[in-house]
Tab-separated table of C-alpha atoms in Angstrom:
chain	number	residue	atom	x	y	z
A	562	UNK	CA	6.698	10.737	77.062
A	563	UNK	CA	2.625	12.103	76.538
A	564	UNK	CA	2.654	14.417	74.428
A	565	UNK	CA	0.234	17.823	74.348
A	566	UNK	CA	-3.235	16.870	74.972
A	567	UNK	CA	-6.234	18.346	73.420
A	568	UNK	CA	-9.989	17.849	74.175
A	569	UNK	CA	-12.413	18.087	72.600
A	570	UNK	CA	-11.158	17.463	69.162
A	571	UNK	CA	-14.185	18.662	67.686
A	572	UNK	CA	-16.600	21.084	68.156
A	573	UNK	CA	-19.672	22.482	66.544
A	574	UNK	CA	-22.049	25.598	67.923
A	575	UNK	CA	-24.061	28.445	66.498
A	576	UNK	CA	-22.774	31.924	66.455
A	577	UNK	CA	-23.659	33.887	69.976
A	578	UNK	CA	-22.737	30.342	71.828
A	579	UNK	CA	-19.945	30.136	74.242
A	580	UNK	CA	-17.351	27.592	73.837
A	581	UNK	CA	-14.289	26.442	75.529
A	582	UNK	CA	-10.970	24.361	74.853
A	583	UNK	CA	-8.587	22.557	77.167
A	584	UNK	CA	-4.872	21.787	77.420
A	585	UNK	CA	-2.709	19.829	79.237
A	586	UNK	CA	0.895	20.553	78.320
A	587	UNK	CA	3.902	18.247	78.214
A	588	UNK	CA	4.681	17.469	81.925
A	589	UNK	CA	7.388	20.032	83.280
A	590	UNK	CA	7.602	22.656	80.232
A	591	UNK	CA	6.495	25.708	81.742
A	592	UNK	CA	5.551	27.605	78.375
A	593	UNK	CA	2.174	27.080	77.072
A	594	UNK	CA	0.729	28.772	74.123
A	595	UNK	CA	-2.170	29.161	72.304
A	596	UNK	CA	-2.539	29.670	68.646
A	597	UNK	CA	-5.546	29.893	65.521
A	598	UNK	CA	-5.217	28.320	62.593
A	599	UNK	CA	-7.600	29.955	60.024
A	600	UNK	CA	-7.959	27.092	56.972
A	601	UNK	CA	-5.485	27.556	54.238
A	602	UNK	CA	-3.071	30.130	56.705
A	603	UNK	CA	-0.630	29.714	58.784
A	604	UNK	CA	-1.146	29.320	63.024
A	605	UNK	CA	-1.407	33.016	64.238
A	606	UNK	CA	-0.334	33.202	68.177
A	607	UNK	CA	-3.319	34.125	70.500
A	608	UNK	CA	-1.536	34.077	74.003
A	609	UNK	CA	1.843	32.946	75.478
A	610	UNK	CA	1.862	31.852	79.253
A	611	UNK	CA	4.978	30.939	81.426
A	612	UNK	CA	4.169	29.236	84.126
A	613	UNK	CA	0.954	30.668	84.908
A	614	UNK	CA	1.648	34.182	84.079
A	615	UNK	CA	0.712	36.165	80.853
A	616	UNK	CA	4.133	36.650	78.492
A	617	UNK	CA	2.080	38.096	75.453
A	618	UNK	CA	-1.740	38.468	74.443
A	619	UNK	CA	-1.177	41.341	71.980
A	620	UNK	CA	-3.535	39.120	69.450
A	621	UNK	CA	-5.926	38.177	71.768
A	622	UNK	CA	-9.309	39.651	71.236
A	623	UNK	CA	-9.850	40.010	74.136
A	624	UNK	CA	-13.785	41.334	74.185
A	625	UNK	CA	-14.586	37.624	73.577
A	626	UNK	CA	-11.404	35.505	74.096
A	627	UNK	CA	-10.324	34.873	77.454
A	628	UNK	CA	-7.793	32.169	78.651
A	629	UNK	CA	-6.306	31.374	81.888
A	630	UNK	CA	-3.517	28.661	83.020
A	631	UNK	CA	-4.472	27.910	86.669
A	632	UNK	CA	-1.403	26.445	88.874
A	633	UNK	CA	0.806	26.798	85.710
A	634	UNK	CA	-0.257	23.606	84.349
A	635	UNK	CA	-3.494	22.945	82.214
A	636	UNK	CA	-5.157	25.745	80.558
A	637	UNK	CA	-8.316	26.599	79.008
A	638	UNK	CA	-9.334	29.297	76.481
A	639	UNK	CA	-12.482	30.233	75.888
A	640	UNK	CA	-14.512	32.397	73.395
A	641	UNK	CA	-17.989	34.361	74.500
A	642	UNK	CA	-19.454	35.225	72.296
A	643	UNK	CA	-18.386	32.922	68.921
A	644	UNK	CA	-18.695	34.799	65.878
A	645	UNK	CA	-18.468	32.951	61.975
A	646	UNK	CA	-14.849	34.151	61.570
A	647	UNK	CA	-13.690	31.859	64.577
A	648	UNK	CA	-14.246	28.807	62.443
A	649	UNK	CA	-10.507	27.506	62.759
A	650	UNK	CA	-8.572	25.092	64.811
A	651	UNK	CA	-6.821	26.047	67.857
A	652	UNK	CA	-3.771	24.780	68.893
A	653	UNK	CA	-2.020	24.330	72.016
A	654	UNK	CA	2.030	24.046	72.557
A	655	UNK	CA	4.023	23.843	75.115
A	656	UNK	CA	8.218	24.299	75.441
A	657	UNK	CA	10.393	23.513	77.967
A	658	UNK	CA	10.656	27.586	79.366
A	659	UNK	CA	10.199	29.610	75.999
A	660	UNK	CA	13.718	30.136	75.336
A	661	UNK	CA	14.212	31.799	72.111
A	662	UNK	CA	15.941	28.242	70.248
A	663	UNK	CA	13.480	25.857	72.484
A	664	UNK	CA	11.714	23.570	70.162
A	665	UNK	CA	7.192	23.642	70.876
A	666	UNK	CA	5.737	20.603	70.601
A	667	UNK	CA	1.719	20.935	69.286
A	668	UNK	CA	-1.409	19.289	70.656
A	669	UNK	CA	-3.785	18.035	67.604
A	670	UNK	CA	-6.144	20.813	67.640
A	671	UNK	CA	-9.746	21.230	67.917
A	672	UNK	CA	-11.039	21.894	65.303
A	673	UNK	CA	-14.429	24.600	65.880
A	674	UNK	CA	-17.095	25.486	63.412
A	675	UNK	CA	-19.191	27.984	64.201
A	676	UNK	CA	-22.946	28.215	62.477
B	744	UNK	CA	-0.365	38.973	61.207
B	745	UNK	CA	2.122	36.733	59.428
B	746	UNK	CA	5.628	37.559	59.070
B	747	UNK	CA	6.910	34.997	56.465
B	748	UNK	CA	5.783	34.313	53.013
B	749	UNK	CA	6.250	31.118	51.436
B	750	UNK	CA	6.794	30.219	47.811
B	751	UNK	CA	5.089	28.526	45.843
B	752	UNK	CA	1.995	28.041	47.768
B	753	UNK	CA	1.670	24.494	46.364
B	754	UNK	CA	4.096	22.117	44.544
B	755	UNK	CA	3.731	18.852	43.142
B	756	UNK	CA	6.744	16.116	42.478
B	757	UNK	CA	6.861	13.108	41.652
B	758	UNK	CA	8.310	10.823	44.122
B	759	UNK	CA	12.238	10.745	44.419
B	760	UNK	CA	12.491	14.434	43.359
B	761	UNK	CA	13.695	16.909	45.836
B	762	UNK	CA	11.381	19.979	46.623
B	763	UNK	CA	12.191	23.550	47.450
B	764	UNK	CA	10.371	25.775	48.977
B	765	UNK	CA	11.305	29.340	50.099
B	766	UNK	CA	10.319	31.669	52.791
B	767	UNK	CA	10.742	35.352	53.263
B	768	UNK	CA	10.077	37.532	56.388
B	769	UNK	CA	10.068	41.481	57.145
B	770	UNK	CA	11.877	41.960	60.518
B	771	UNK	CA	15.450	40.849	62.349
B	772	UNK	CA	15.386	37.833	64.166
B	773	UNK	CA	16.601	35.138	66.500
B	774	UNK	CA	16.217	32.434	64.472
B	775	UNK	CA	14.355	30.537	61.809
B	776	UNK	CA	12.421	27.471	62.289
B	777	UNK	CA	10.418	24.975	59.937
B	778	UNK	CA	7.522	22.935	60.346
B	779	UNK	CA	5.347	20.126	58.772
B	780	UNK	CA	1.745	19.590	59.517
B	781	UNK	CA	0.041	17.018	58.024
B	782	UNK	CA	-3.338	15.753	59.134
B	783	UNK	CA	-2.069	12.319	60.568
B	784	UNK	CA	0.301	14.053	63.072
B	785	UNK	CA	-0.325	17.656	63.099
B	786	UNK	CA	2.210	20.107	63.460
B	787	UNK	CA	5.720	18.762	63.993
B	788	UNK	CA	9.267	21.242	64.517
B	789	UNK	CA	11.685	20.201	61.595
B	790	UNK	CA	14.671	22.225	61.704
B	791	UNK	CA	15.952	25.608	63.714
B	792	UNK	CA	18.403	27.915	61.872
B	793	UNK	CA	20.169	30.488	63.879
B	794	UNK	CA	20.813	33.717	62.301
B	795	UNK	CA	24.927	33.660	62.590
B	796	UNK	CA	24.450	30.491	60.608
B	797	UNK	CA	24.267	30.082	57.027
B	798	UNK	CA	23.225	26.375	56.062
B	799	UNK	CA	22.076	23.471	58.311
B	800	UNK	CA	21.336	19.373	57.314
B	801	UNK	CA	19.397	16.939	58.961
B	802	UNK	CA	18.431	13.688	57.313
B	803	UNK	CA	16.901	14.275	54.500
B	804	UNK	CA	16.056	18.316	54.841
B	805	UNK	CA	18.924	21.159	53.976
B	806	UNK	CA	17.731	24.671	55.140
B	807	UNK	CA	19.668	27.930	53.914
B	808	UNK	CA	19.522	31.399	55.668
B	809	UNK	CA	20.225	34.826	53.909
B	810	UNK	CA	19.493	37.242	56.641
B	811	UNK	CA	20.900	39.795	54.389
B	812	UNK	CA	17.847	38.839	51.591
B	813	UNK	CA	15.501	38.408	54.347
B	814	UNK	CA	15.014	34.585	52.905
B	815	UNK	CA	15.344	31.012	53.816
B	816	UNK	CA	14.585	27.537	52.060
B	817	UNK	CA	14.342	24.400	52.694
B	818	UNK	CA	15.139	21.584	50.434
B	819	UNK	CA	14.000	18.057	50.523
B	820	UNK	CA	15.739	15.777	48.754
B	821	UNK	CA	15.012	12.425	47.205
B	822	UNK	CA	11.246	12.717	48.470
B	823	UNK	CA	8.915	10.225	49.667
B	824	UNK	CA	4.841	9.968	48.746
B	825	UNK	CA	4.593	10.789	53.225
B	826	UNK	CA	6.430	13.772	52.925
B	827	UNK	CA	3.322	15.091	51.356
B	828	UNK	CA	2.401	18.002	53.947
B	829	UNK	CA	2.315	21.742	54.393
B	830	UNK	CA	5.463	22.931	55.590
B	831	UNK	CA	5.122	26.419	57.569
B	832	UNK	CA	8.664	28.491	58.245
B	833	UNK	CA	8.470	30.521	61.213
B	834	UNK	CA	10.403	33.332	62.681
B	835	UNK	CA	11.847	33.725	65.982
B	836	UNK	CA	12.021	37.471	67.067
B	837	UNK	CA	14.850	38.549	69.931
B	838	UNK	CA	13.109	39.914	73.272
B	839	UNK	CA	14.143	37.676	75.545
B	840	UNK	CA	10.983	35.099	75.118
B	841	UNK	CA	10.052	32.928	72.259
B	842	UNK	CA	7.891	34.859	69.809
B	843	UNK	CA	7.237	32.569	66.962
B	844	UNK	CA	5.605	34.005	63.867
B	845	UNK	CA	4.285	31.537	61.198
B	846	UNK	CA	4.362	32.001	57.141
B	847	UNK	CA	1.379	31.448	54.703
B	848	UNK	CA	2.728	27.563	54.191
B	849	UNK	CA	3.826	25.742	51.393
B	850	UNK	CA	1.602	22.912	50.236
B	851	UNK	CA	3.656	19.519	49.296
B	852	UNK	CA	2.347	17.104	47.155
B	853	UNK	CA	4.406	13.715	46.200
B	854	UNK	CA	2.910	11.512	44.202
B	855	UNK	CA	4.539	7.901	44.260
């Protein structure tokens, strides 16, 4: 079974840039999520889609993040404009249909550093 | 913002020790989960706890719950130079969705 996929993997722009990330979640699981992983913390949840509705994007910021999951399937998030404190690596996970006990499986991240 | 805290923030064994580490959150919840993330294969699910339960094995890993003491560890036992990781727990809240909260991390060194 594929697991989450991730592209790119890395990514490097100056502050002010846009930049996006894609996902493509483990075929069938109808949860997808989002997190940031700030170096040396632990992955902070950004937003939380089922199917291709919104469950939770209370941590979004949402004057420069934006993320949508067209047809329930892949999704892409994207940040306009980057600021220096969104250096981090984003992760993408998917579950089966976000019961509370499900189990996420993670994507490898891209890693973004922003100049 | 994170809910669990994990202690230590680093360790270092020597290989065939067991490690401990321990994780403490604020709120009720669901259930407990923990995960290893190392750089070869990112973050992988470990072990879920429920909160009625009190202890749970699987291979090599024992995980305790105190939902009393707000606390949770996880022991490894007889270690192995790839279990070198961070290993994250994270907290499961009860709404009706999964709402998974990570800790700080616990950095695991084992040095063969």
């Amino acid at each position: 079974e594929a697991g989450v996929a991730q592209s790119p993997r890395y990514k490097i722009i100056e502050k002010r840039q846009s930049v996006a990330f894609w996902c493509n979640p483990i075929s069938g699981h109808a949860t997808l999520y989002w997190y940031q992983q700030i170096l040396g913390q632990g992955p902070k949840l950004l937003i939380q889609f089922q199917n291709n509705g919104v469950v939770d994007d209370s941590q979004l910021p949402k004057d420069r993040f934006s993320a949508e999951r067209l047809k329930g399937v892949d999704s892409t998030l994207k940040i306009q404009p980057a600021k220096l404190e969104d250096s981090a690596v984003y992760l993408c996970a998917s579950s089966l249909d976000g019961g509370e006990q499900e189990t996420q499986y993670f994507g490898p991240g891209t890693r973004l550093l922003v100049l | 913002s994170q809910q669990g805290e994990e202690d230590p923030q680093a360790l270092s064994i020597q290989e065939g020790e067991n490690a401990t580490m321990n994780c403490s959150y604020k709120t009720s919840i669901n259930n407990l989960q923990w995960y290893r993330q190392n750089s070869g294969r990112g973050l992988v699910h470990l072990i879920l706890i429920r909160s009625n339960e009190r202890e749970k094995h699987s291979g090599r890993l024992r995980v305790t719950l105190d939902t009393s003491k707000k606390s949770s560890s996880l022991l490894i036992t007889a270690s192995r130079a790839a279990d070198t990781a961070s290993y994250f727990c994270a907290t499961v809240n009860s709404g009706g969705y999964q709402k998974v909260t990570f800790g700080t991390g616990t950095k695991l060194q084992v040095i063969p």
